[in-house]
Short mmCIF file of C-alpha atoms in Angstrom, two decimals:
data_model
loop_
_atom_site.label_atom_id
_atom_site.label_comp_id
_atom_site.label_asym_id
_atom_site.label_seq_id
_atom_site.Cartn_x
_atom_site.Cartn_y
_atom_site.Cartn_z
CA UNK I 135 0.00 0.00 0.00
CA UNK I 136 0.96 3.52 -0.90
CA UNK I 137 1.95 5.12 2.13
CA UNK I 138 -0.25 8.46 1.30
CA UNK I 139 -2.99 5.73 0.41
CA UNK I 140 -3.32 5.62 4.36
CA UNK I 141 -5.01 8.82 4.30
CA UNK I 142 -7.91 8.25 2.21
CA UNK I 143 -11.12 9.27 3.87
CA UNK I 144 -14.80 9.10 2.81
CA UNK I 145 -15.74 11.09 0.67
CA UNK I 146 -12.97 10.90 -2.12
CA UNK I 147 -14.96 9.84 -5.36
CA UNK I 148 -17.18 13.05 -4.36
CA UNK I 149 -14.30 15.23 -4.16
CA UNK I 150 -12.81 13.79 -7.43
CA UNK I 151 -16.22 14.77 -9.04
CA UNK I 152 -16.06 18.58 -7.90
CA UNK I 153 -12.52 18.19 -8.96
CA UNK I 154 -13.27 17.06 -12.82
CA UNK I 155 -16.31 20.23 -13.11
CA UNK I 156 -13.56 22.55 -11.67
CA UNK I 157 -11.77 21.89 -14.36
CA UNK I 158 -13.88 21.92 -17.29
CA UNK I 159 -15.11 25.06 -15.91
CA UNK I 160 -12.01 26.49 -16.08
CA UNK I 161 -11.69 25.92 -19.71
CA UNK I 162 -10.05 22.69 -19.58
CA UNK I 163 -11.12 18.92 -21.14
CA UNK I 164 -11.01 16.50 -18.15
CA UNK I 165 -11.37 13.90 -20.66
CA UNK I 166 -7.69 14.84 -22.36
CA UNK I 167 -5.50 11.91 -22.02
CA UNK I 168 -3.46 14.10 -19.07
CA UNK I 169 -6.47 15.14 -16.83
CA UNK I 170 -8.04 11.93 -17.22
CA UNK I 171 -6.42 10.71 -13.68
CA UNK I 172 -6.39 14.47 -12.37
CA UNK I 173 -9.43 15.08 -10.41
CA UNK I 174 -8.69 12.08 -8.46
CA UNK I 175 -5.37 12.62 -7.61
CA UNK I 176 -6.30 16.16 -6.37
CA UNK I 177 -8.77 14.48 -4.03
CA UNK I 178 -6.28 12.15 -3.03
CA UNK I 179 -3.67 15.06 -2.55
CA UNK I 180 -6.32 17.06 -0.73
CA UNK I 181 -6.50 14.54 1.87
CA UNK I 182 -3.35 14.01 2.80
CA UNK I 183 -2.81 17.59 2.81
CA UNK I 184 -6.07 18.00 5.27
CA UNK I 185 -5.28 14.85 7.60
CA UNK I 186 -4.93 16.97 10.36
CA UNK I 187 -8.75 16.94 10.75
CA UNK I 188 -8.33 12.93 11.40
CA UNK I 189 -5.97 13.31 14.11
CA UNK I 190 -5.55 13.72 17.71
CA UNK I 191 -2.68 15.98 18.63
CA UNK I 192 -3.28 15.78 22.25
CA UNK I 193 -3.66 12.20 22.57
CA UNK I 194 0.08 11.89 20.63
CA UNK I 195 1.41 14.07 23.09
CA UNK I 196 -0.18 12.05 26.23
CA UNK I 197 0.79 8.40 24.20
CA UNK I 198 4.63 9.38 25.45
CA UNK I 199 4.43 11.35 28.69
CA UNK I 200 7.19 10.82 31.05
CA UNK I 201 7.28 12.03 35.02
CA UNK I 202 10.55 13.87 34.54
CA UNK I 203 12.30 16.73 37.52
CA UNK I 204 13.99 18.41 34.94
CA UNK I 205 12.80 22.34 34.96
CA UNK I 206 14.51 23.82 32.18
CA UNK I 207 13.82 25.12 28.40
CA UNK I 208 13.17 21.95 26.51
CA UNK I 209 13.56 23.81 22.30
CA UNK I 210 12.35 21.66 19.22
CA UNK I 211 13.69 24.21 16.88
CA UNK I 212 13.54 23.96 12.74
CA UNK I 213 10.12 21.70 12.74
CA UNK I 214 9.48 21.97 8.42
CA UNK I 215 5.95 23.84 8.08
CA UNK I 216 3.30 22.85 5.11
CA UNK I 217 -0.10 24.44 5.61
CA UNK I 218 -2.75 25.25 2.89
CA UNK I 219 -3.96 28.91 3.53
CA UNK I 220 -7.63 28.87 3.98
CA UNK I 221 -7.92 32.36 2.34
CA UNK I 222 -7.14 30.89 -1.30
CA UNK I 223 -6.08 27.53 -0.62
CA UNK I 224 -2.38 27.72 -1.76
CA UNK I 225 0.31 26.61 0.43
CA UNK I 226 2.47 28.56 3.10
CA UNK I 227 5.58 27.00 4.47
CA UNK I 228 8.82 27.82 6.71
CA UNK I 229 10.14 26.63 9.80
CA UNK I 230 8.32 26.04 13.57
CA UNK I 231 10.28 26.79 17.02
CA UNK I 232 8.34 25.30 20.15
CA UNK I 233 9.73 25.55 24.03
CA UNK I 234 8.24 24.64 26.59
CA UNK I 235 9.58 24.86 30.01
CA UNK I 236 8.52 20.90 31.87
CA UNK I 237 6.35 21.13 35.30
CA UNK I 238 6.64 17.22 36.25
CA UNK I 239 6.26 16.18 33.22
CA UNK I 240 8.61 15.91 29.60
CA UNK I 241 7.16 13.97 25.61
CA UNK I 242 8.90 12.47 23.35
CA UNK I 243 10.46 15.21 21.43
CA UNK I 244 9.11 13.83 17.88
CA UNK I 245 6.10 14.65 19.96
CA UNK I 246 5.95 18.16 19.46
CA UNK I 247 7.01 17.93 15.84
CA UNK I 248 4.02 15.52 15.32
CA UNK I 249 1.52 18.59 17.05
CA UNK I 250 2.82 21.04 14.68
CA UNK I 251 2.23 18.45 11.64
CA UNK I 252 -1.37 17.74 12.95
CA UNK I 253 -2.20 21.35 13.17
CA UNK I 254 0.00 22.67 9.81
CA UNK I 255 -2.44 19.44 8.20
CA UNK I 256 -5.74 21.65 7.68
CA UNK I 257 -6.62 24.55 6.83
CA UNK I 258 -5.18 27.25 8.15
CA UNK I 259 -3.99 31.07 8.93
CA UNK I 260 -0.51 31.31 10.65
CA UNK I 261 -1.70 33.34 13.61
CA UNK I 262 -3.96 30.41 14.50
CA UNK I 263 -1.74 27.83 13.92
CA UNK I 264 0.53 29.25 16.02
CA UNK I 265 -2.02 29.91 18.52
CA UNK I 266 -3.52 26.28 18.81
CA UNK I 267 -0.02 24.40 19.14
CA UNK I 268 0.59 26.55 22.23
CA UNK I 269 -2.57 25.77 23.38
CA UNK I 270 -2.58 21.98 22.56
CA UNK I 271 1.03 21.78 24.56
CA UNK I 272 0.03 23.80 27.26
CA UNK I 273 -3.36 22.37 28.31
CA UNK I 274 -1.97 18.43 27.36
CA UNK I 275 1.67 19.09 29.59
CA UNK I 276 0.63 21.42 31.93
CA UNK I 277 3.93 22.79 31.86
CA UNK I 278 5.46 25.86 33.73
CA UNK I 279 5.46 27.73 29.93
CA UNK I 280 5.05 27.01 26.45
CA UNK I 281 5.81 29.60 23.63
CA UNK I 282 6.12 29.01 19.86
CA UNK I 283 7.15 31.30 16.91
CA UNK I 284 6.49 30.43 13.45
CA UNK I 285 8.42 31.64 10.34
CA UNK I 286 6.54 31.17 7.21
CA UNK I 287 6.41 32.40 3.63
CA UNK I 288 3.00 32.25 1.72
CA UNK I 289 2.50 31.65 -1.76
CA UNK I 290 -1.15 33.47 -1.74
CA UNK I 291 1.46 36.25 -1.32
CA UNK I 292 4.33 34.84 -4.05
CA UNK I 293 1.69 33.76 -6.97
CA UNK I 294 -0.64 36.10 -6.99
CA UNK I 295 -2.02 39.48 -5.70
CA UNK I 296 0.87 41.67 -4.62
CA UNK I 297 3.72 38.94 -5.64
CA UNK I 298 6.67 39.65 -3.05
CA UNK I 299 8.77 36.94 -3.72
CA UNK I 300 10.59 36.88 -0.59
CA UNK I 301 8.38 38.47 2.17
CA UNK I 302 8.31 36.15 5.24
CA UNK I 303 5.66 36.27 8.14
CA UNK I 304 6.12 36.12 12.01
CA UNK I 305 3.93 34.37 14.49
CA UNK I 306 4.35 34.08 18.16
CA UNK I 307 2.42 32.98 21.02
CA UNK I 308 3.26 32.20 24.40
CA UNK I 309 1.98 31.25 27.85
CA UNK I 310 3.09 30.78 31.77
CA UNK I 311 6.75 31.87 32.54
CA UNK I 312 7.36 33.04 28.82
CA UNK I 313 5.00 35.97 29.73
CA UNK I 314 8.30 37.49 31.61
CA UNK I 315 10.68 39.33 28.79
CA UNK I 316 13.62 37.63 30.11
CA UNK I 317 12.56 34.45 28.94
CA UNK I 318 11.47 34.71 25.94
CA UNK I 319 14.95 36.70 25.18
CA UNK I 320 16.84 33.97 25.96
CA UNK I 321 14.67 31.49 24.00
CA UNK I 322 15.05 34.09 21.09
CA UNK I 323 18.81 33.80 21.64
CA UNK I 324 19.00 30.54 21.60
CA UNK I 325 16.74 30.14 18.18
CA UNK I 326 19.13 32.89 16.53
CA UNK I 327 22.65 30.46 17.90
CA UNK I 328 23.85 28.09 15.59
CA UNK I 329 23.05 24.67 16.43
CA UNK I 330 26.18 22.05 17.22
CA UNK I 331 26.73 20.28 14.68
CA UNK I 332 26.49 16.58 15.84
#
């Protein structure tokens, strides 16, 4: 099996259908020997791009929970971003940073990658993205602080409309001990250091 065949939900043969009239209305033949498969591969694609909706970020985050002393910043920095915009439906991508600061409790650091992928997998605005992977690790955790920025670049922006080729967007939210300005400098600091190179 196809691994992306995993994602196939109900509904794909209807999707496929709105698929094939998009495209003849668009001026197109979906009966020309390249467009022939088309409409369902979009329906396909369309799922896995939207599987988010199918998954449970908080329950991946409680499937690895560990009782754990340690206090400090735990950073999951560089987490790879693809999100559909729900504006026009064209992709925005870039890099995730997530801290969180443990109270009793650490995850599995693929954890928090897999939270960001659940969340990036529907559609979406930045801001809220952003907002609901705080969210998600704060109320799952519990922990002391949780703050996340999000670096993206959109291609409603790149393709069409004002076309800015290299404009990149900002998004930050945080919670608990990030609210103090000392701690979310030295989280920014850390994000701007070069990483070790292992």
């Amino acid at each position: 099996m196809i691994e992306t065949e995993i994602y196939v939900r109900e509904g794909v043969d209807e999707l496929a259908a709105h698929y094939r009239a998009a495209i003849q209305l668009l001026g197109e033949d979906p009966d020309r020997e390249g467009l022939q498969k088309t409409p369902m591969r979009m329906a396909k694609a369309m799922q896995v791009l939207t599987r988010g909706y199918s998954q449970d970020p908080h329950k991946v985050l409680t499937d690895a929970l560990f009782a754990e002393k340690y206090n400090q910043m735990v950073i999951v920095k560089d987490i790879d971003v693809f999100s559909l915009c729900e504006h026009h439906m064209l992709p925005f991508y870039g890099k995730a940073h997530v801290a969180y600061i443990p109270n009793g409790y650490i995850t599995g650091l693929s954890k928090i990658a897999r939270v960001v992928d659940i969340y990036s997998h529907r559609l979406q605005v930045q801001e809220r993205l952003t907002q609901q992977i705080k969210d998600c690790i704060q109320q799952t955790l519990k922990p002391l602080g949780v703050m996340v920025v999000i670096e993206a670049k959109h291609m409603c922006m790149q393709m069409r409309g004002i076309e800015k080729q290299n404009a990149i967007t900002t998004t930050s939210d945080f919670s608990g001990a990030f609210n103090q300005a000392k701690t979310r400098e030295e989280f920014m600091n850390l994000l701007r250091g070069e990483s070790k190179r292992i």
